[in-house]
Tab-separated table of C-alpha atoms and ligand atoms in Angstrom:
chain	number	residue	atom	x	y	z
A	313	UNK	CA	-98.930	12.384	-49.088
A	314	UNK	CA	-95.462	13.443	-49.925
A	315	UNK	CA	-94.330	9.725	-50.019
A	316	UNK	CA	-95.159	6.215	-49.720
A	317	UNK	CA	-92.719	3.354	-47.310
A	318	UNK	CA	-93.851	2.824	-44.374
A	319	UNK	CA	-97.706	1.927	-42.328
A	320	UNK	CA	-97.580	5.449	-41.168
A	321	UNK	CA	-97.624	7.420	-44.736
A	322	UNK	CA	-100.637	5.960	-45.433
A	323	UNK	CA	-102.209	7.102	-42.045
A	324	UNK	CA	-105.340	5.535	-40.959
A	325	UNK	CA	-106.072	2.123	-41.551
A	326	UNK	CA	-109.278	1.846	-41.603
A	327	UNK	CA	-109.868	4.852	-43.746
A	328	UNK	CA	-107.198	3.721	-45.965
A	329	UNK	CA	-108.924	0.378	-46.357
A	330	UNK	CA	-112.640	2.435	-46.846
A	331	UNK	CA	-110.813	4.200	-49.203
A	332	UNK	CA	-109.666	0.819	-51.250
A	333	UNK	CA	-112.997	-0.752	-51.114
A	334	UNK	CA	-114.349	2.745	-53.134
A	335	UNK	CA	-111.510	2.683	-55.527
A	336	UNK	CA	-112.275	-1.268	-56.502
A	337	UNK	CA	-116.045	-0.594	-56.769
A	338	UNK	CA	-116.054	2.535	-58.718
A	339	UNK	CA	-112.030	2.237	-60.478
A	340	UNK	CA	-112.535	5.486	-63.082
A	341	UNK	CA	-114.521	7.811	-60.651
A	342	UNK	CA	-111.527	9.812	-60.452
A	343	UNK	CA	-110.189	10.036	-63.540
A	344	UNK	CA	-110.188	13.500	-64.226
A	345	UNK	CA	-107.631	13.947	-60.911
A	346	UNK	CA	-104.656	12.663	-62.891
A	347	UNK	CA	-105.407	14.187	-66.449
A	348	UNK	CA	-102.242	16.123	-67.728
A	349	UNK	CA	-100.008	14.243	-64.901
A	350	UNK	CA	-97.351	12.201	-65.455
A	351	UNK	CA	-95.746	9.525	-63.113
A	352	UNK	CA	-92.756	7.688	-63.728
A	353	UNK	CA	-92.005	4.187	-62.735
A	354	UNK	CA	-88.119	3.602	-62.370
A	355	UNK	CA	-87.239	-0.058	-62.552
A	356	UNK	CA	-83.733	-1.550	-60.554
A	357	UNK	CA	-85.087	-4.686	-60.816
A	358	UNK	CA	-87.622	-7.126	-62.668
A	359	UNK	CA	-90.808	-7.388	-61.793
A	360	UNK	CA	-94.507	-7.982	-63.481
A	361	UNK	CA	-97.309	-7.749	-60.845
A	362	UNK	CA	-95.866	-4.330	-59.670
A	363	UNK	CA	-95.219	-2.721	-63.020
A	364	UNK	CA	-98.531	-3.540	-64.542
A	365	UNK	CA	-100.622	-2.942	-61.442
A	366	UNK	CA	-99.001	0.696	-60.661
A	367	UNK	CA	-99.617	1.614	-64.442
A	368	UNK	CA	-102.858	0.338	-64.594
A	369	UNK	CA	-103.703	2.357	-61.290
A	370	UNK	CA	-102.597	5.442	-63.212
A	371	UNK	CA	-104.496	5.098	-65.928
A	372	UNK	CA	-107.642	4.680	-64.028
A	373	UNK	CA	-107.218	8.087	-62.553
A	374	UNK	CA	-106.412	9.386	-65.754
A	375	UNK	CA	-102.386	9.915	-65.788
A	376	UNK	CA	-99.727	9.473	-67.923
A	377	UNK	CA	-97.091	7.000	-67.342
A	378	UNK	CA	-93.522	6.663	-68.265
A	379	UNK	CA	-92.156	3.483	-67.379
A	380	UNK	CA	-87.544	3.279	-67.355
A	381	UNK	CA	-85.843	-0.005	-67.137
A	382	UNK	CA	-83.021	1.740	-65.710
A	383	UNK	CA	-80.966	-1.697	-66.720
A	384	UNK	CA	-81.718	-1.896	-70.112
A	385	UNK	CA	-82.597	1.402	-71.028
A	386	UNK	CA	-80.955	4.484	-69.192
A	387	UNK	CA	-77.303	5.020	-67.754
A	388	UNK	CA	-75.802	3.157	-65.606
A	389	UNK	CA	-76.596	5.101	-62.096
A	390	UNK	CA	-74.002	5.511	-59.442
A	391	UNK	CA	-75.578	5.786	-56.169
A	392	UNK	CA	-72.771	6.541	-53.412
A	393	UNK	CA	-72.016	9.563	-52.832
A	394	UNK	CA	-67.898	10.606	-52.654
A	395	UNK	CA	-66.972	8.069	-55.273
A	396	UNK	CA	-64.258	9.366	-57.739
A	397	UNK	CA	-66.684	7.880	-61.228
A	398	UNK	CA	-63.633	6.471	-63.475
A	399	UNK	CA	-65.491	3.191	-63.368
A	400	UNK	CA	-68.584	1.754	-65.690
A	401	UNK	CA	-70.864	4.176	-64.471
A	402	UNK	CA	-71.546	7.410	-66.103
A	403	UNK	CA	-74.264	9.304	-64.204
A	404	UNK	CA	-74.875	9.724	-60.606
A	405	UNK	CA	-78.210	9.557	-59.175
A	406	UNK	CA	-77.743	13.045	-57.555
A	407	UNK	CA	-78.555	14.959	-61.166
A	408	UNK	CA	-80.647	11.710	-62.593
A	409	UNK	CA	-83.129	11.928	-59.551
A	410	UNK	CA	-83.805	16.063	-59.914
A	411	UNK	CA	-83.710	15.470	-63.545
A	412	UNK	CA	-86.466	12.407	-63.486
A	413	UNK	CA	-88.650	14.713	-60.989
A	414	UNK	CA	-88.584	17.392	-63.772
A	415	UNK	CA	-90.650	15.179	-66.376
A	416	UNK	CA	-93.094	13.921	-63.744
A	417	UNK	CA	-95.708	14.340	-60.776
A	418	UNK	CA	-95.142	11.296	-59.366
A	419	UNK	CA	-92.148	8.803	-59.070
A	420	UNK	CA	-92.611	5.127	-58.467
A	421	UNK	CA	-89.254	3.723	-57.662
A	422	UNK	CA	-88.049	-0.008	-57.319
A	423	UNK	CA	-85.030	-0.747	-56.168
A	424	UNK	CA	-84.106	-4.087	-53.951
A	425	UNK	CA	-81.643	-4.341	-51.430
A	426	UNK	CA	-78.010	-4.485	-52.481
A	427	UNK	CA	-77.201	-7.221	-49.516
A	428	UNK	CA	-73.504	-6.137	-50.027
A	429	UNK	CA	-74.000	-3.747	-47.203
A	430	UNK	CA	-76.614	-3.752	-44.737
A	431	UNK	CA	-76.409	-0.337	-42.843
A	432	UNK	CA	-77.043	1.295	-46.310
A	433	UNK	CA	-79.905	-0.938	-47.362
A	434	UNK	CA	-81.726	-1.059	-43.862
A	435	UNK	CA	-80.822	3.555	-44.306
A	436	UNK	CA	-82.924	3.128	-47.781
A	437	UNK	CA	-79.930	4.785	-48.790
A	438	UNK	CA	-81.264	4.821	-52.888
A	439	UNK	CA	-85.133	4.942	-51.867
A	440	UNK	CA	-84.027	8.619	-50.170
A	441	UNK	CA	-82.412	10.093	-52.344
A	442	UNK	CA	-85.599	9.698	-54.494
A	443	UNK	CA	-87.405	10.981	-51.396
A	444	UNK	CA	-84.740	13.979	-50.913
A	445	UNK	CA	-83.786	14.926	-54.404
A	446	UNK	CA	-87.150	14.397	-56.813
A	447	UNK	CA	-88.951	16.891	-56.015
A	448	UNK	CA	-92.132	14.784	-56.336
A	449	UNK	CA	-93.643	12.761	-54.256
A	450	UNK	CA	-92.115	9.012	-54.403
A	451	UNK	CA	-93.885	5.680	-54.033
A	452	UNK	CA	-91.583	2.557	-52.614
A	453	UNK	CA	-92.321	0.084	-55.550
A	454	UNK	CA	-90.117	-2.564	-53.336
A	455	UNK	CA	-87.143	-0.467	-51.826
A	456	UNK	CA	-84.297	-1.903	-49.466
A	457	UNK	CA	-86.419	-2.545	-46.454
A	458	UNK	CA	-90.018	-2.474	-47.334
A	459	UNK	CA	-93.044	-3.524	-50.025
A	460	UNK	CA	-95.566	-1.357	-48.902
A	461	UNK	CA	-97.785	-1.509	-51.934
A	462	UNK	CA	-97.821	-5.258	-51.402
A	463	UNK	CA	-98.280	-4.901	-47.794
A	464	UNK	CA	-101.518	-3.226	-48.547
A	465	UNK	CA	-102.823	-5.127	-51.075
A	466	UNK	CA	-102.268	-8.148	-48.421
A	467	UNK	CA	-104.117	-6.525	-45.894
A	468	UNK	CA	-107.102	-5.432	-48.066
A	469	UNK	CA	-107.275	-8.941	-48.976
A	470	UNK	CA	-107.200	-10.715	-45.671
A	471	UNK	CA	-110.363	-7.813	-44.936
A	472	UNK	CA	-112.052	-8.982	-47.855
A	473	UNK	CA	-112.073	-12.711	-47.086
A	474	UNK	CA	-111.882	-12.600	-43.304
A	475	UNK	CA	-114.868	-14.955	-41.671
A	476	UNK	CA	-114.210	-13.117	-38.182
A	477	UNK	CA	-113.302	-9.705	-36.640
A	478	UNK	CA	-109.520	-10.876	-35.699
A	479	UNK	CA	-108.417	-13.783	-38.047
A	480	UNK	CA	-105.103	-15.750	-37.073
A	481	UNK	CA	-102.340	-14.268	-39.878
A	482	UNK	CA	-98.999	-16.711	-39.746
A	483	UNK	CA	-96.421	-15.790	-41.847
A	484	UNK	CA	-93.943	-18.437	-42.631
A	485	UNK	CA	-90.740	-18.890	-43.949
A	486	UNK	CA	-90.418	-21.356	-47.013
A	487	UNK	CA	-87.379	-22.467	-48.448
A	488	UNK	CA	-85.910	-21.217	-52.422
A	489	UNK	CA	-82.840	-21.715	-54.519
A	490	UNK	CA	-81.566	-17.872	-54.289
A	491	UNK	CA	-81.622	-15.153	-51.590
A	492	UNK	CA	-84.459	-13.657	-51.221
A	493	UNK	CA	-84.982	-9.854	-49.558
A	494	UNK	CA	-86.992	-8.914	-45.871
A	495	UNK	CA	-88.719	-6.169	-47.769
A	496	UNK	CA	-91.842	-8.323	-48.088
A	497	UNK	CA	-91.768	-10.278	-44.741
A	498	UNK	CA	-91.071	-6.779	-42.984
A	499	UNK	CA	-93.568	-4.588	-44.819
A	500	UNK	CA	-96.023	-7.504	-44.385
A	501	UNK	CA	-94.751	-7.876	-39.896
A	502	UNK	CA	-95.130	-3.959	-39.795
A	503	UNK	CA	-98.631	-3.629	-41.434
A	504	UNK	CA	-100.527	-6.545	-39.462
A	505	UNK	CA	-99.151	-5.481	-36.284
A	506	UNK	CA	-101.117	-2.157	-36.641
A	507	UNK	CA	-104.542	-4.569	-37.999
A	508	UNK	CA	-107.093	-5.670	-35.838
A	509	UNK	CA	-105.685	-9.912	-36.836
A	510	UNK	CA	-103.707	-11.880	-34.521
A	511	UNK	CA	-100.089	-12.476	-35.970
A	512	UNK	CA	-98.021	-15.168	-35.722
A	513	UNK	CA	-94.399	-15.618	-37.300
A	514	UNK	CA	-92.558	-18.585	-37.750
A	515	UNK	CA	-89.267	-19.337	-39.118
A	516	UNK	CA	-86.319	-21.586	-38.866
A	517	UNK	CA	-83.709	-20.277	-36.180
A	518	UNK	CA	-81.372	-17.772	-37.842
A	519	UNK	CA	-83.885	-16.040	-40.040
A	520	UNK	CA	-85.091	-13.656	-37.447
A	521	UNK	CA	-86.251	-10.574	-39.129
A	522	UNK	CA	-84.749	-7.066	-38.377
A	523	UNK	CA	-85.829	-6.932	-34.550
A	524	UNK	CA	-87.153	-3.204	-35.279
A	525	UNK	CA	-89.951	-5.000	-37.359
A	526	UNK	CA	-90.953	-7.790	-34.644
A	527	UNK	CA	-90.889	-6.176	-31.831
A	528	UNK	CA	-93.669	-7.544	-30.077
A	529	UNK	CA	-94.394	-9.965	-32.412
A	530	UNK	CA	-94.804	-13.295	-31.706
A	531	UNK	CA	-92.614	-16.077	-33.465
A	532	UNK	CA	-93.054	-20.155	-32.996
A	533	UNK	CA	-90.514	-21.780	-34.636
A	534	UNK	CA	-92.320	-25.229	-34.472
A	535	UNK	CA	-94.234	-24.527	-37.747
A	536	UNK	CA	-96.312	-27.185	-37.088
A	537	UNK	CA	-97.702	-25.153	-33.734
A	538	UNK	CA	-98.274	-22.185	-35.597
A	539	UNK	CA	-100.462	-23.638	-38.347
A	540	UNK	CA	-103.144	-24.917	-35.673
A	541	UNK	CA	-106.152	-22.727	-36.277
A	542	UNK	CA	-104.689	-20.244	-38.772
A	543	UNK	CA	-107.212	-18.253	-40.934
A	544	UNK	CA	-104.599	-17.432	-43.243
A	545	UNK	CA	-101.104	-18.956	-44.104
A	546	UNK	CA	-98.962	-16.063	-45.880
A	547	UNK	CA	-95.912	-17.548	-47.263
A	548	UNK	CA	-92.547	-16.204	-48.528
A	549	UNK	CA	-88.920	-16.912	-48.479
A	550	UNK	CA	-85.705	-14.527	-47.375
A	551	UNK	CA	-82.293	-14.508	-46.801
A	552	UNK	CA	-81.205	-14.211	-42.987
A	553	UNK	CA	-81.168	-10.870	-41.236
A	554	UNK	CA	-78.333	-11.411	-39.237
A	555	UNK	CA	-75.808	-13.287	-41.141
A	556	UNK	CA	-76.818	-10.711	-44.207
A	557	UNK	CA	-77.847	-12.142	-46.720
A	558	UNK	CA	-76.818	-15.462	-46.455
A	559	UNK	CA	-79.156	-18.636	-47.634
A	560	UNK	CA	-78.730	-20.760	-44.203
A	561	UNK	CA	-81.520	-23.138	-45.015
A	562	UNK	CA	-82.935	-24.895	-48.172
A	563	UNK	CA	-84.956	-27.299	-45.708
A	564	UNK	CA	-87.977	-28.698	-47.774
A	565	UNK	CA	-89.824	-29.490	-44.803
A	566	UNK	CA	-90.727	-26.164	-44.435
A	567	UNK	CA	-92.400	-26.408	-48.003
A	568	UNK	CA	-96.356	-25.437	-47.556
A	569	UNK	CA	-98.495	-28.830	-48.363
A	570	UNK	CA	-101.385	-30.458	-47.648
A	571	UNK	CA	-100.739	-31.898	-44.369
A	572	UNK	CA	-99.671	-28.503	-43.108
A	573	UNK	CA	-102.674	-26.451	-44.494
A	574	UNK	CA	-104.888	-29.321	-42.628
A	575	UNK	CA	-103.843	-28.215	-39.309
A	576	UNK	CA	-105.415	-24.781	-40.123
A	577	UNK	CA	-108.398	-23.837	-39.608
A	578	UNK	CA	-109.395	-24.255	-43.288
A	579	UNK	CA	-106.821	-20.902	-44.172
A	580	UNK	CA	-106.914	-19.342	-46.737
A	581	UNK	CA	-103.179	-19.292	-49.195
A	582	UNK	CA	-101.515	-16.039	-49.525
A	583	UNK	CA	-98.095	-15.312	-51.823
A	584	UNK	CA	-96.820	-12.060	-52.970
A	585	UNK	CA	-95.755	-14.096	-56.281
A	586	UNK	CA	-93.657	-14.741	-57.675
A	587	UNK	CA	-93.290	-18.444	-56.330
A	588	UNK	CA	-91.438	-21.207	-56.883
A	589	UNK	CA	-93.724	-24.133	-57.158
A	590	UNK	CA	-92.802	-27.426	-54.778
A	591	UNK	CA	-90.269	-25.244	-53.164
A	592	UNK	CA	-92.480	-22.710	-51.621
A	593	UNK	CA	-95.578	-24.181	-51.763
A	594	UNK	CA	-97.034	-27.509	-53.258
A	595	UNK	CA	-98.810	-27.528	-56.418
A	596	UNK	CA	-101.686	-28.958	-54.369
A	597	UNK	CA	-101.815	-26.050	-51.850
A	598	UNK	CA	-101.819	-23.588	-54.565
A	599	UNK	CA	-103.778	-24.475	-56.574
A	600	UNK	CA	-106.601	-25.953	-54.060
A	601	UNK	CA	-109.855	-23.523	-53.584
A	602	UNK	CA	-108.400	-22.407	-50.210
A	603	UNK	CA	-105.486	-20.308	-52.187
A	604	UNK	CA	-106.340	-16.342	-52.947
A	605	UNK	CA	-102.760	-15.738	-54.542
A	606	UNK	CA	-104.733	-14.323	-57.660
A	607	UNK	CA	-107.297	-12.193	-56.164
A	608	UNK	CA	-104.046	-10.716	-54.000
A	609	UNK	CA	-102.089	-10.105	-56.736
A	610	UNK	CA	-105.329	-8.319	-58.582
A	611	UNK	CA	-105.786	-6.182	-55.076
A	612	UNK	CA	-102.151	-4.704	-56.419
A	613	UNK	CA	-104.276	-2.428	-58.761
A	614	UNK	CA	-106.404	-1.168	-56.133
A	615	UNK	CA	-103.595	-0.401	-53.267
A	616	UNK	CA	-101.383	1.791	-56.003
A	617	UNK	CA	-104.773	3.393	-56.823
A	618	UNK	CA	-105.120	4.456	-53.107
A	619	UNK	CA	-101.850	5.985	-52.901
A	620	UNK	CA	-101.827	7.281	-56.510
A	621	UNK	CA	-105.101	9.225	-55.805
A	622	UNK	CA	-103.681	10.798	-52.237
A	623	UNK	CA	-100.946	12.092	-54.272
A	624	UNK	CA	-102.830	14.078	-56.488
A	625	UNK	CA	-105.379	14.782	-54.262
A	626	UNK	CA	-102.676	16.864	-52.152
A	627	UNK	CA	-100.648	17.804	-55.364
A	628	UNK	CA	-103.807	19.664	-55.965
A	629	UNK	CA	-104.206	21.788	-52.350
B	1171	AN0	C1	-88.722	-10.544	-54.831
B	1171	AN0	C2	-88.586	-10.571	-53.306
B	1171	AN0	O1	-88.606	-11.638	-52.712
B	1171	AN0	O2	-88.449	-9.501	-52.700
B	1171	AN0	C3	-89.960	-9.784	-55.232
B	1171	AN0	C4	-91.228	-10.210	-54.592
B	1171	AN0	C5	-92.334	-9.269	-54.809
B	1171	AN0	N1	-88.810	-11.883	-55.342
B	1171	AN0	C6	-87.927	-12.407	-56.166
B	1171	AN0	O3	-86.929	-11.787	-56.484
B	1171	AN0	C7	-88.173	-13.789	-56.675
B	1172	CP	N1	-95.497	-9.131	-55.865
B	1172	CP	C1	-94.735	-8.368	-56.664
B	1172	CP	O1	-94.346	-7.259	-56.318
B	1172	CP	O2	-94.458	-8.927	-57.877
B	1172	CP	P1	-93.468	-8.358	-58.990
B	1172	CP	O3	-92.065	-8.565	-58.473
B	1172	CP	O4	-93.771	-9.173	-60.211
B	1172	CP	O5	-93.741	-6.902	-59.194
């Protein structure tokens, strides 16, 4: 595995998922795979679940980890390529990348989308010049488009707790203060369509995700009608698709609360976190017996550990 983005790199899904359940029961059987390896996590943007879960995953198979804040900590990075540099930037990702993939076996890279231009975030125009220029194989951490780590997590979850072969999935919009990317919602669209679970979208009008995601997909954009009988509610904010970027709706009846969650079919709460309480979701949703936002966020560990492990495993062939 030469890099992680997208449901294909990771192949199989049932074997992938086989493959998770054996990592969370036996977390350290591995550990001599990564000794004397490095990987380096490169940081665009904040984050906590991702940063601690990927270096914990290392660990357990026995690497070394280097985390950069590029924000805080290294040079400010130029990414475009033809640019005349006279500005505030000093070094351009095109030497930074090769150099990074020099001290490491493995880059982790997170980098959101810009929403200043779409054509280069939906091109994963940063994400591939990791991919092109490292040298090493490169895990999305949250790139432009796509969360796969948190895509799989998701999905091992929803296997865990499933009560029957195809549970209903409905993702739904929710409404926040500040725009929000697709790379969840699409990673999350892109992963369940390939699961054996019936998926339903819904969303107000205007937030239609990138059509290359929900392609035969399903969306209801009576919310209400796409609760009835869920198994699991999965909910998460973004900014619209096609007027990029752009916060069209802060509509609080799309908040996830009791009376919603009762039209289910007793579903189980899912959230990438981080969420905004009573804007997202009600403190009484989340924090009822039916919500698994904690066990998700745990299943981080155990999705980086997948991919971690393929990585060495074919650094070593
Ligand atoms: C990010 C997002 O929506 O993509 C990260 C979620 C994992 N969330 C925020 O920036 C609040
Ligand atoms: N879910 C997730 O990726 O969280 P962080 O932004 O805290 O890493």
């Amino acid at each position: 595995m030469k890099k992680f983005l997208t449901v294909e790199d990771i192949g199989d899904l049932n074997a992938a998922l086989k493959e998770a359940a054996e990592v969370k029961k036996t977390p350290y059987a591995w550990d001599e795979l990564g000794k004397n390896k490095t990987i380096i996590l490169i940081f665009f943007n904040s984050s906590l679940r991702t940063r601690l879960s990927t270096q914990k995953a290392a660990m357990n198979m026995g690497m070394n980890v280097i985390v950069l804040d590029v924000n805080k900590d290294g040079w400010k990075l130029e990414t475009e390529f033809g640019v005349v540099m006279d500005g505030d930037k000093p070094e351009h990702l095109r030497e930074a990348v090769p150099v990074i993939g020099r001290y490491c076996d493995i880059i982790g890279v997170r980098s959101f989308a810009s929403f200043e231009d779409k054509k280069a975030d939906y091109e994963e125009e940063i994400l591939n010049q990791f991919i092109e220029f490292a040298g090493v194989p490169v895990i999305s951490m949250e790139s432009a488009t796509r969360h796969p780590l948190q895509a799989f997590a998701d999905l091992y979850t929803i296997e865990e707790y499933k009560t029957k072969p195809r549970p209903k999935v409905v993702l739904t919009w929710a409404p926040h203060p500040r725009a929000l990317p697709q790379a969840v919602p699409n990673s999350f669209v892109e992963w369940m369509k390939e699961a054996d679970v019936e998926l339903v979208v819904t969303h107000p009008e205007g937030y239609e995700l990138a059509p290359e995601f929900t392609k035969g997909v399903t969306i209801e954009y009576d919310q209400k009608k796409a609760f009835e009988g869920a198994d699991f509610i999965y909910a998460k904010n973004w900014a619209s698709y096609s007027q990029y970027g752009q916060i069209l709706s802060q509509d609080r009846s799309w908040t996830v609360d009791e009376a919603k969650m009762a039209l289910t079919n007793d579903a189980k709460f899912m959230h990438c976190l981080p969420v905004r309480r009573n804007m997202i979701v009600t403190d009484g949703v989340i924090d009822s017996k039916n919500s698994i936002v904690i066990d998700e966020a745990a299943n981080r560990v155990v999705s980086a550990q997948v991919v971690i492990k393929r990585m060495l495993e074919a650094l070593k062939k």
